[in-house]
Amino acid sequence: MIELRDIYYTRLGTRDLEGAEKFTTQILGLQVVGKTNDRLYLRGDNKHHSLCYFLGDPTDHTVAFELRDWTAVNSALEQLEKAGVLCGRGTDAEAQDRHVESFIWFLDPTGNRIELVSRPHDAARRYFPSRDAGVTGFGHVGLCSTDPVRDQAFWLNHFNALVSDWIGPCPLLRVNTRHHQMALFATDHKGIQHINYQVAEVDDVMRSYYFLKENNVKIVFGPGRHATSGGIFLYFEGHDGMIYEYSNSDRKIIESPDDHRPRQFPMHPSSFCVWGAKPDIAEFKD
Ligand SMILES: [Fe+2]
């Protein structure tokens, strides 16, 4: 069993780093912490970074988790190799690029690249956002899955992942007491389906709703409230068409993990929004 502490960062390819910087700083409200000819690092809390855009294919996405035990890198790799999972160890140069001491990578059954990091770097200075969006940190991703039942079994078999709730066949998975760090959504391709940043309060969600409208950012779902986590949310289209979400769903803590009963919600818009907002997101439609 590979023990994960939390979701850590995403890495996204782009052909347009300048556009990525404009969106993430002027709209999303993250802080640039590093920039080279082919890299843009951003943070939304006191980790070194939670988002890295690199010059490359815009469909090239990576999600990283931090290992609970920083000494468990070798045993995690052994376990994945033994299970026949395509995996490998990151080089020193690659670890440096990620601002972690070491990491391994693997492909999930859909083909998503996942990295498991040990001793990721913290920021020495406090988070100072480019826009007061109320961001408190990276929350979770929606991950594309060509078979959510198969991929759920993969995450439950090899990792400390637990199902918090389902919407249709799609599980919302957690590796700690927060409601979810990853949700698997049925698609016919790999990749990140959406990236969530947590905000401090409902007022932040609504302030951003009006801010995004004023700035002609396409809102694709919300404002609304999730039936699952109870979070108040807003989804909008970002750089290269990536869907970003603000929500304050962190307040939903699974108090007694052993007693938590995962609930099954139907694949219906009301499961995504109890207020009645209709998603303009293909994977959220029944
Ligand atoms: Fe979400």
CSV table of C-alpha atoms and ligand atoms in Angstrom, one decimal:
chain,number,residue,atom,x,y,z
A,1,MET,CA,0.0,0.0,0.0
A,2,ILE,CA,1.5,3.4,-1.0
A,3,GLU,CA,0.5,6.1,1.5
A,4,LEU,CA,-0.2,9.5,0.0
A,5,ARG,CA,-0.3,12.6,2.1
A,6,ASP,CA,-2.0,15.1,-0.3
A,7,ILE,CA,-2.2,16.2,-3.8
A,8,TYR,CA,0.7,18.5,-4.5
A,9,TYR,CA,1.1,20.1,-7.9
A,10,THR,CA,0.0,19.9,-11.6
A,11,ARG,CA,2.2,20.4,-14.6
A,12,LEU,CA,0.7,21.6,-17.9
A,13,GLY,CA,2.3,21.9,-21.3
A,14,THR,CA,1.6,25.1,-23.2
A,15,ARG,CA,2.8,26.8,-26.4
A,16,ASP,CA,2.1,30.2,-24.9
A,17,LEU,CA,3.8,30.8,-21.6
A,18,GLU,CA,3.0,34.5,-21.8
A,19,GLY,CA,-0.7,33.8,-22.1
A,20,ALA,CA,-0.4,31.3,-19.2
A,21,GLU,CA,1.2,34.0,-17.0
A,22,LYS,CA,-1.4,36.6,-17.9
A,23,PHE,CA,-4.3,34.2,-17.1
A,24,THR,CA,-2.9,32.8,-13.9
A,25,THR,CA,-1.8,36.1,-12.4
A,26,GLN,CA,-4.4,38.6,-13.7
A,27,ILE,CA,-7.4,36.2,-13.6
A,28,LEU,CA,-6.8,33.2,-11.4
A,29,GLY,CA,-4.9,35.1,-8.8
A,30,LEU,CA,-1.8,33.0,-8.2
A,31,GLN,CA,1.8,34.2,-7.5
A,32,VAL,CA,4.6,33.7,-10.0
A,33,VAL,CA,7.6,32.2,-8.1
A,34,GLY,CA,9.8,31.4,-11.0
A,35,LYS,CA,10.1,32.0,-14.7
A,36,THR,CA,12.6,30.8,-17.3
A,37,ASN,CA,12.4,30.5,-21.1
A,38,ASP,CA,10.4,27.3,-20.8
A,39,ARG,CA,8.9,27.3,-17.3
A,40,LEU,CA,6.4,29.2,-15.3
A,41,TYR,CA,6.0,28.3,-11.6
A,42,LEU,CA,3.0,29.5,-9.6
A,43,ARG,CA,1.8,29.1,-6.1
A,44,GLY,CA,-1.4,29.6,-4.1
A,45,ASP,CA,-0.1,28.9,-0.7
A,46,ASN,CA,3.2,28.2,1.1
A,47,LYS,CA,4.4,25.4,-1.0
A,48,HIS,CA,7.1,26.3,-3.5
A,49,HIS,CA,4.6,25.9,-6.3
A,50,SER,CA,1.4,24.0,-7.0
A,51,LEU,CA,1.3,24.7,-10.8
A,52,CYS,CA,4.0,24.6,-13.4
A,53,TYR,CA,3.4,25.5,-17.0
A,54,PHE,CA,6.2,24.3,-19.3
A,55,LEU,CA,6.8,24.9,-23.0
A,56,GLY,CA,5.3,21.8,-24.7
A,57,ASP,CA,2.2,20.0,-25.8
A,58,PRO,CA,-1.0,21.5,-24.2
A,59,THR,CA,-2.4,18.0,-23.8
A,60,ASP,CA,0.6,16.9,-21.7
A,61,HIS,CA,-0.6,17.0,-18.1
A,62,THR,CA,0.9,15.6,-14.9
A,63,VAL,CA,-0.6,15.4,-11.4
A,64,ALA,CA,1.7,14.9,-8.3
A,65,PHE,CA,1.0,13.6,-4.9
A,66,GLU,CA,3.3,13.8,-1.9
A,67,LEU,CA,4.2,10.5,-0.3
A,68,ARG,CA,3.3,10.4,3.4
A,69,ASP,CA,6.6,8.8,4.3
A,70,TRP,CA,9.5,10.6,2.7
A,71,THR,CA,11.6,7.4,2.8
A,72,ALA,CA,9.1,5.4,0.9
A,73,VAL,CA,10.2,6.4,-2.6
A,74,ASN,CA,12.0,3.0,-3.3
A,75,SER,CA,9.3,0.8,-1.9
A,76,ALA,CA,6.6,2.7,-3.9
A,77,LEU,CA,8.5,2.1,-7.1
A,78,GLU,CA,9.0,-1.5,-6.2
A,79,GLN,CA,5.4,-2.0,-5.6
A,80,LEU,CA,4.3,-0.4,-8.9
A,81,GLU,CA,7.0,-2.4,-10.8
A,82,LYS,CA,5.8,-5.6,-9.3
A,83,ALA,CA,2.2,-4.8,-10.3
A,84,GLY,CA,3.3,-4.3,-13.9
A,85,VAL,CA,2.6,-0.6,-13.9
A,86,LEU,CA,4.7,1.5,-16.3
A,87,CYS,CA,6.8,3.6,-13.9
A,88,GLY,CA,10.2,5.1,-13.3
A,89,ARG,CA,12.4,7.2,-11.2
A,90,GLY,CA,12.9,10.9,-11.8
A,91,THR,CA,16.5,12.1,-12.5
A,92,ASP,CA,18.2,14.6,-10.3
A,93,ALA,CA,17.7,17.3,-13.0
A,94,GLU,CA,14.0,16.4,-13.2
A,95,ALA,CA,13.7,16.6,-9.4
A,96,GLN,CA,15.4,20.0,-9.5
A,97,ASP,CA,12.9,21.2,-12.1
A,98,ARG,CA,10.0,20.1,-9.8
A,99,HIS,CA,11.6,21.6,-6.6
A,100,VAL,CA,11.5,18.3,-4.8
A,101,GLU,CA,14.3,16.2,-3.4
A,102,SER,CA,13.2,13.0,-5.3
A,103,PHE,CA,10.2,11.6,-7.1
A,104,ILE,CA,9.0,8.6,-9.1
A,105,TRP,CA,6.4,8.6,-11.9
A,106,PHE,CA,3.9,6.1,-13.3
A,107,LEU,CA,1.0,6.0,-15.7
A,108,ASP,CA,-2.4,5.1,-14.4
A,109,PRO,CA,-4.5,2.7,-16.5
A,110,THR,CA,-6.0,5.5,-18.5
A,111,GLY,CA,-2.4,6.7,-19.3
A,112,ASN,CA,-2.4,9.8,-17.0
A,113,ARG,CA,1.1,10.6,-15.8
A,114,ILE,CA,1.2,10.7,-12.0
A,115,GLU,CA,4.3,11.7,-9.9
A,116,LEU,CA,4.9,10.8,-6.3
A,117,VAL,CA,7.2,13.3,-4.6
A,118,SER,CA,9.3,13.2,-1.5
A,119,ARG,CA,10.5,16.3,0.4
A,120,PRO,CA,8.9,18.9,-1.9
A,121,HIS,CA,10.3,22.3,-1.2
A,122,ASP,CA,8.4,24.8,0.9
A,123,ALA,CA,8.5,28.5,0.3
A,124,ALA,CA,10.6,30.6,2.6
A,125,ARG,CA,8.4,33.7,2.1
A,126,ARG,CA,4.7,34.1,2.6
A,127,TYR,CA,2.3,33.8,-0.2
A,128,PHE,CA,1.5,37.1,-1.8
A,129,PRO,CA,-1.1,36.8,-4.5
A,130,SER,CA,-1.2,38.8,-7.7
A,131,ARG,CA,-5.0,39.4,-7.3
A,132,ASP,CA,-7.1,39.1,-4.2
A,133,ALA,CA,-9.1,36.1,-5.3
A,134,GLY,CA,-9.0,34.7,-1.7
A,135,VAL,CA,-7.1,31.6,-2.9
A,136,THR,CA,-5.9,29.5,0.1
A,137,GLY,CA,-4.3,26.7,-1.9
A,138,PHE,CA,-4.5,23.9,-4.5
A,139,GLY,CA,-7.5,21.7,-3.7
A,140,HIS,CA,-8.0,18.9,-6.2
A,141,VAL,CA,-8.2,17.8,-9.8
A,142,GLY,CA,-10.8,16.2,-11.9
A,143,LEU,CA,-8.9,13.5,-13.8
A,144,CYS,CA,-10.0,12.0,-17.1
A,145,SER,CA,-10.6,8.3,-17.0
A,146,THR,CA,-11.5,6.0,-19.9
A,147,ASP,CA,-12.9,3.5,-17.4
A,148,PRO,CA,-13.7,5.0,-13.9
A,149,VAL,CA,-14.5,1.5,-12.4
A,150,ARG,CA,-11.2,0.1,-13.5
A,151,ASP,CA,-9.3,3.2,-12.4
A,152,GLN,CA,-11.0,3.4,-9.1
A,153,ALA,CA,-9.9,-0.2,-8.4
A,154,PHE,CA,-6.3,0.8,-9.4
A,155,TRP,CA,-6.3,3.7,-6.9
A,156,LEU,CA,-7.9,1.7,-4.1
A,157,ASN,CA,-5.6,-1.4,-4.6
A,158,HIS,CA,-2.3,0.4,-4.7
A,159,PHE,CA,-2.9,3.5,-2.6
A,160,ASN,CA,-4.5,4.7,0.6
A,161,ALA,CA,-7.3,6.3,-1.5
A,162,LEU,CA,-10.9,6.0,-0.2
A,163,VAL,CA,-14.1,6.8,-2.0
A,164,SER,CA,-15.9,9.7,-0.4
A,165,ASP,CA,-18.9,9.7,-2.8
A,166,TRP,CA,-19.8,8.7,-6.3
A,167,ILE,CA,-21.6,10.6,-9.0
A,168,GLY,CA,-22.8,7.9,-11.4
A,169,PRO,CA,-19.7,5.6,-11.9
A,170,CYS,CA,-17.3,8.5,-11.1
A,171,PRO,CA,-15.6,8.3,-7.7
A,172,LEU,CA,-14.5,11.3,-5.6
A,173,LEU,CA,-11.4,10.0,-3.9
A,174,ARG,CA,-9.5,11.2,-0.8
A,175,VAL,CA,-6.2,10.3,0.7
A,176,ASN,CA,-6.7,12.4,3.9
A,177,THR,CA,-9.6,13.8,5.8
A,178,ARG,CA,-10.6,16.4,3.2
A,179,HIS,CA,-13.5,15.4,1.1
A,180,HIS,CA,-11.6,14.7,-2.2
A,181,GLN,CA,-8.3,15.4,-3.8
A,182,MET,CA,-9.2,13.7,-7.1
A,183,ALA,CA,-12.4,12.8,-8.9
A,184,LEU,CA,-12.3,10.4,-11.9
A,185,PHE,CA,-14.5,11.5,-14.8
A,186,ALA,CA,-15.5,9.3,-17.7
A,187,THR,CA,-14.0,10.5,-21.0
A,188,ASP,CA,-12.4,8.9,-24.1
A,189,HIS,CA,-9.0,10.5,-23.4
A,190,LYS,CA,-6.4,11.1,-20.7
A,191,GLY,CA,-5.6,14.4,-19.0
A,192,ILE,CA,-6.7,16.8,-16.3
A,193,GLN,CA,-10.4,17.6,-16.6
A,194,HIS,CA,-10.4,20.5,-14.1
A,195,ILE,CA,-8.1,22.1,-11.5
A,196,ASN,CA,-9.5,23.4,-8.3
A,197,TYR,CA,-8.2,26.1,-6.1
A,198,GLN,CA,-9.7,26.6,-2.7
A,199,VAL,CA,-10.9,30.1,-1.6
A,200,ALA,CA,-11.4,31.3,1.9
A,201,GLU,CA,-15.1,32.1,1.9
A,202,VAL,CA,-18.3,32.2,-0.2
A,203,ASP,CA,-17.8,35.9,-0.7
A,204,ASP,CA,-14.6,35.1,-2.6
A,205,VAL,CA,-16.6,32.8,-5.0
A,206,MET,CA,-19.1,35.5,-5.6
A,207,ARG,CA,-16.6,38.3,-6.0
A,208,SER,CA,-14.8,36.3,-8.6
A,209,TYR,CA,-18.1,35.5,-10.4
A,210,TYR,CA,-18.6,39.2,-11.0
A,211,PHE,CA,-14.9,39.8,-11.7
A,212,LEU,CA,-14.7,37.0,-14.3
A,213,LYS,CA,-17.9,38.2,-16.0
A,214,GLU,CA,-16.5,41.8,-16.2
A,215,ASN,CA,-13.3,40.4,-17.7
A,216,ASN,CA,-15.1,38.3,-20.3
A,217,VAL,CA,-13.9,34.9,-18.9
A,218,LYS,CA,-16.2,32.1,-19.9
A,219,ILE,CA,-18.0,30.7,-16.9
A,220,VAL,CA,-18.9,27.1,-17.5
A,221,PHE,CA,-20.7,26.2,-14.3
A,222,GLY,CA,-22.0,28.0,-11.3
A,223,PRO,CA,-22.0,29.7,-9.0
A,224,GLY,CA,-23.5,26.6,-7.3
A,225,ARG,CA,-23.2,24.2,-4.4
A,226,HIS,CA,-22.0,20.6,-4.8
A,227,ALA,CA,-24.3,17.9,-3.4
A,228,THR,CA,-21.2,15.8,-2.5
A,229,SER,CA,-18.7,18.0,-0.7
A,230,GLY,CA,-21.2,20.8,0.1
A,231,GLY,CA,-18.7,23.3,-1.4
A,232,ILE,CA,-19.8,26.5,-3.1
A,233,PHE,CA,-18.2,26.5,-6.5
A,234,LEU,CA,-17.5,28.4,-9.7
A,235,TYR,CA,-16.0,26.8,-12.8
A,236,PHE,CA,-14.5,28.8,-15.7
A,237,GLU,CA,-12.4,28.4,-18.7
A,238,GLY,CA,-8.7,29.2,-18.4
A,239,HIS,CA,-5.6,29.2,-20.5
A,240,ASP,CA,-5.5,26.6,-23.3
A,241,GLY,CA,-9.2,25.7,-22.5
A,242,MET,CA,-8.3,24.2,-19.1
A,243,ILE,CA,-11.2,24.4,-16.7
A,244,TYR,CA,-10.4,26.0,-13.4
A,245,GLU,CA,-12.6,25.9,-10.3
A,246,TYR,CA,-12.8,28.0,-7.2
A,247,SER,CA,-14.6,26.4,-4.3
A,248,ASN,CA,-14.6,26.4,-0.5
A,249,SER,CA,-15.2,22.7,-0.1
A,250,ASP,CA,-12.3,22.2,2.3
A,251,ARG,CA,-14.7,22.8,5.1
A,252,LYS,CA,-16.1,19.4,4.4
A,253,ILE,CA,-13.9,17.2,6.6
A,254,ILE,CA,-14.5,13.5,6.9
A,255,GLU,CA,-14.5,13.4,10.8
A,256,SER,CA,-14.5,9.6,11.3
A,257,PRO,CA,-12.9,8.1,8.2
A,258,ASP,CA,-13.7,4.5,9.3
A,259,ASP,CA,-17.4,5.3,9.7
A,260,HIS,CA,-17.8,7.4,6.6
A,261,ARG,CA,-20.4,5.9,4.2
A,262,PRO,CA,-19.7,6.9,0.6
A,263,ARG,CA,-23.0,8.1,-0.9
A,264,GLN,CA,-24.1,7.2,-4.5
A,265,PHE,CA,-25.5,10.2,-6.4
A,266,PRO,CA,-26.9,9.7,-9.9
A,267,MET,CA,-25.1,11.2,-12.9
A,268,HIS,CA,-27.5,14.2,-13.0
A,269,PRO,CA,-26.9,18.0,-12.9
A,270,SER,CA,-28.6,18.1,-9.5
A,271,SER,CA,-25.8,15.9,-8.1
A,272,PHE,CA,-23.3,18.5,-9.2
A,273,CYS,CA,-25.4,21.5,-8.1
A,274,VAL,CA,-28.1,21.4,-5.5
A,275,TRP,CA,-29.2,25.0,-6.4
A,276,GLY,CA,-30.0,24.1,-10.0
A,277,ALA,CA,-27.1,25.5,-12.0
A,278,LYS,CA,-26.5,23.6,-15.2
A,279,PRO,CA,-23.0,22.6,-16.2
A,280,ASP,CA,-21.6,23.5,-19.6
A,281,ILE,CA,-19.0,20.8,-19.0
A,282,ALA,CA,-19.3,17.6,-21.1
A,283,GLU,CA,-18.1,15.3,-18.3
A,284,PHE,CA,-20.7,16.6,-15.9
A,285,LYS,CA,-23.7,16.0,-18.2
A,286,ASP,CA,-25.9,12.9,-18.0
B,1,FE,FE,-14.0,20.2,-8.4
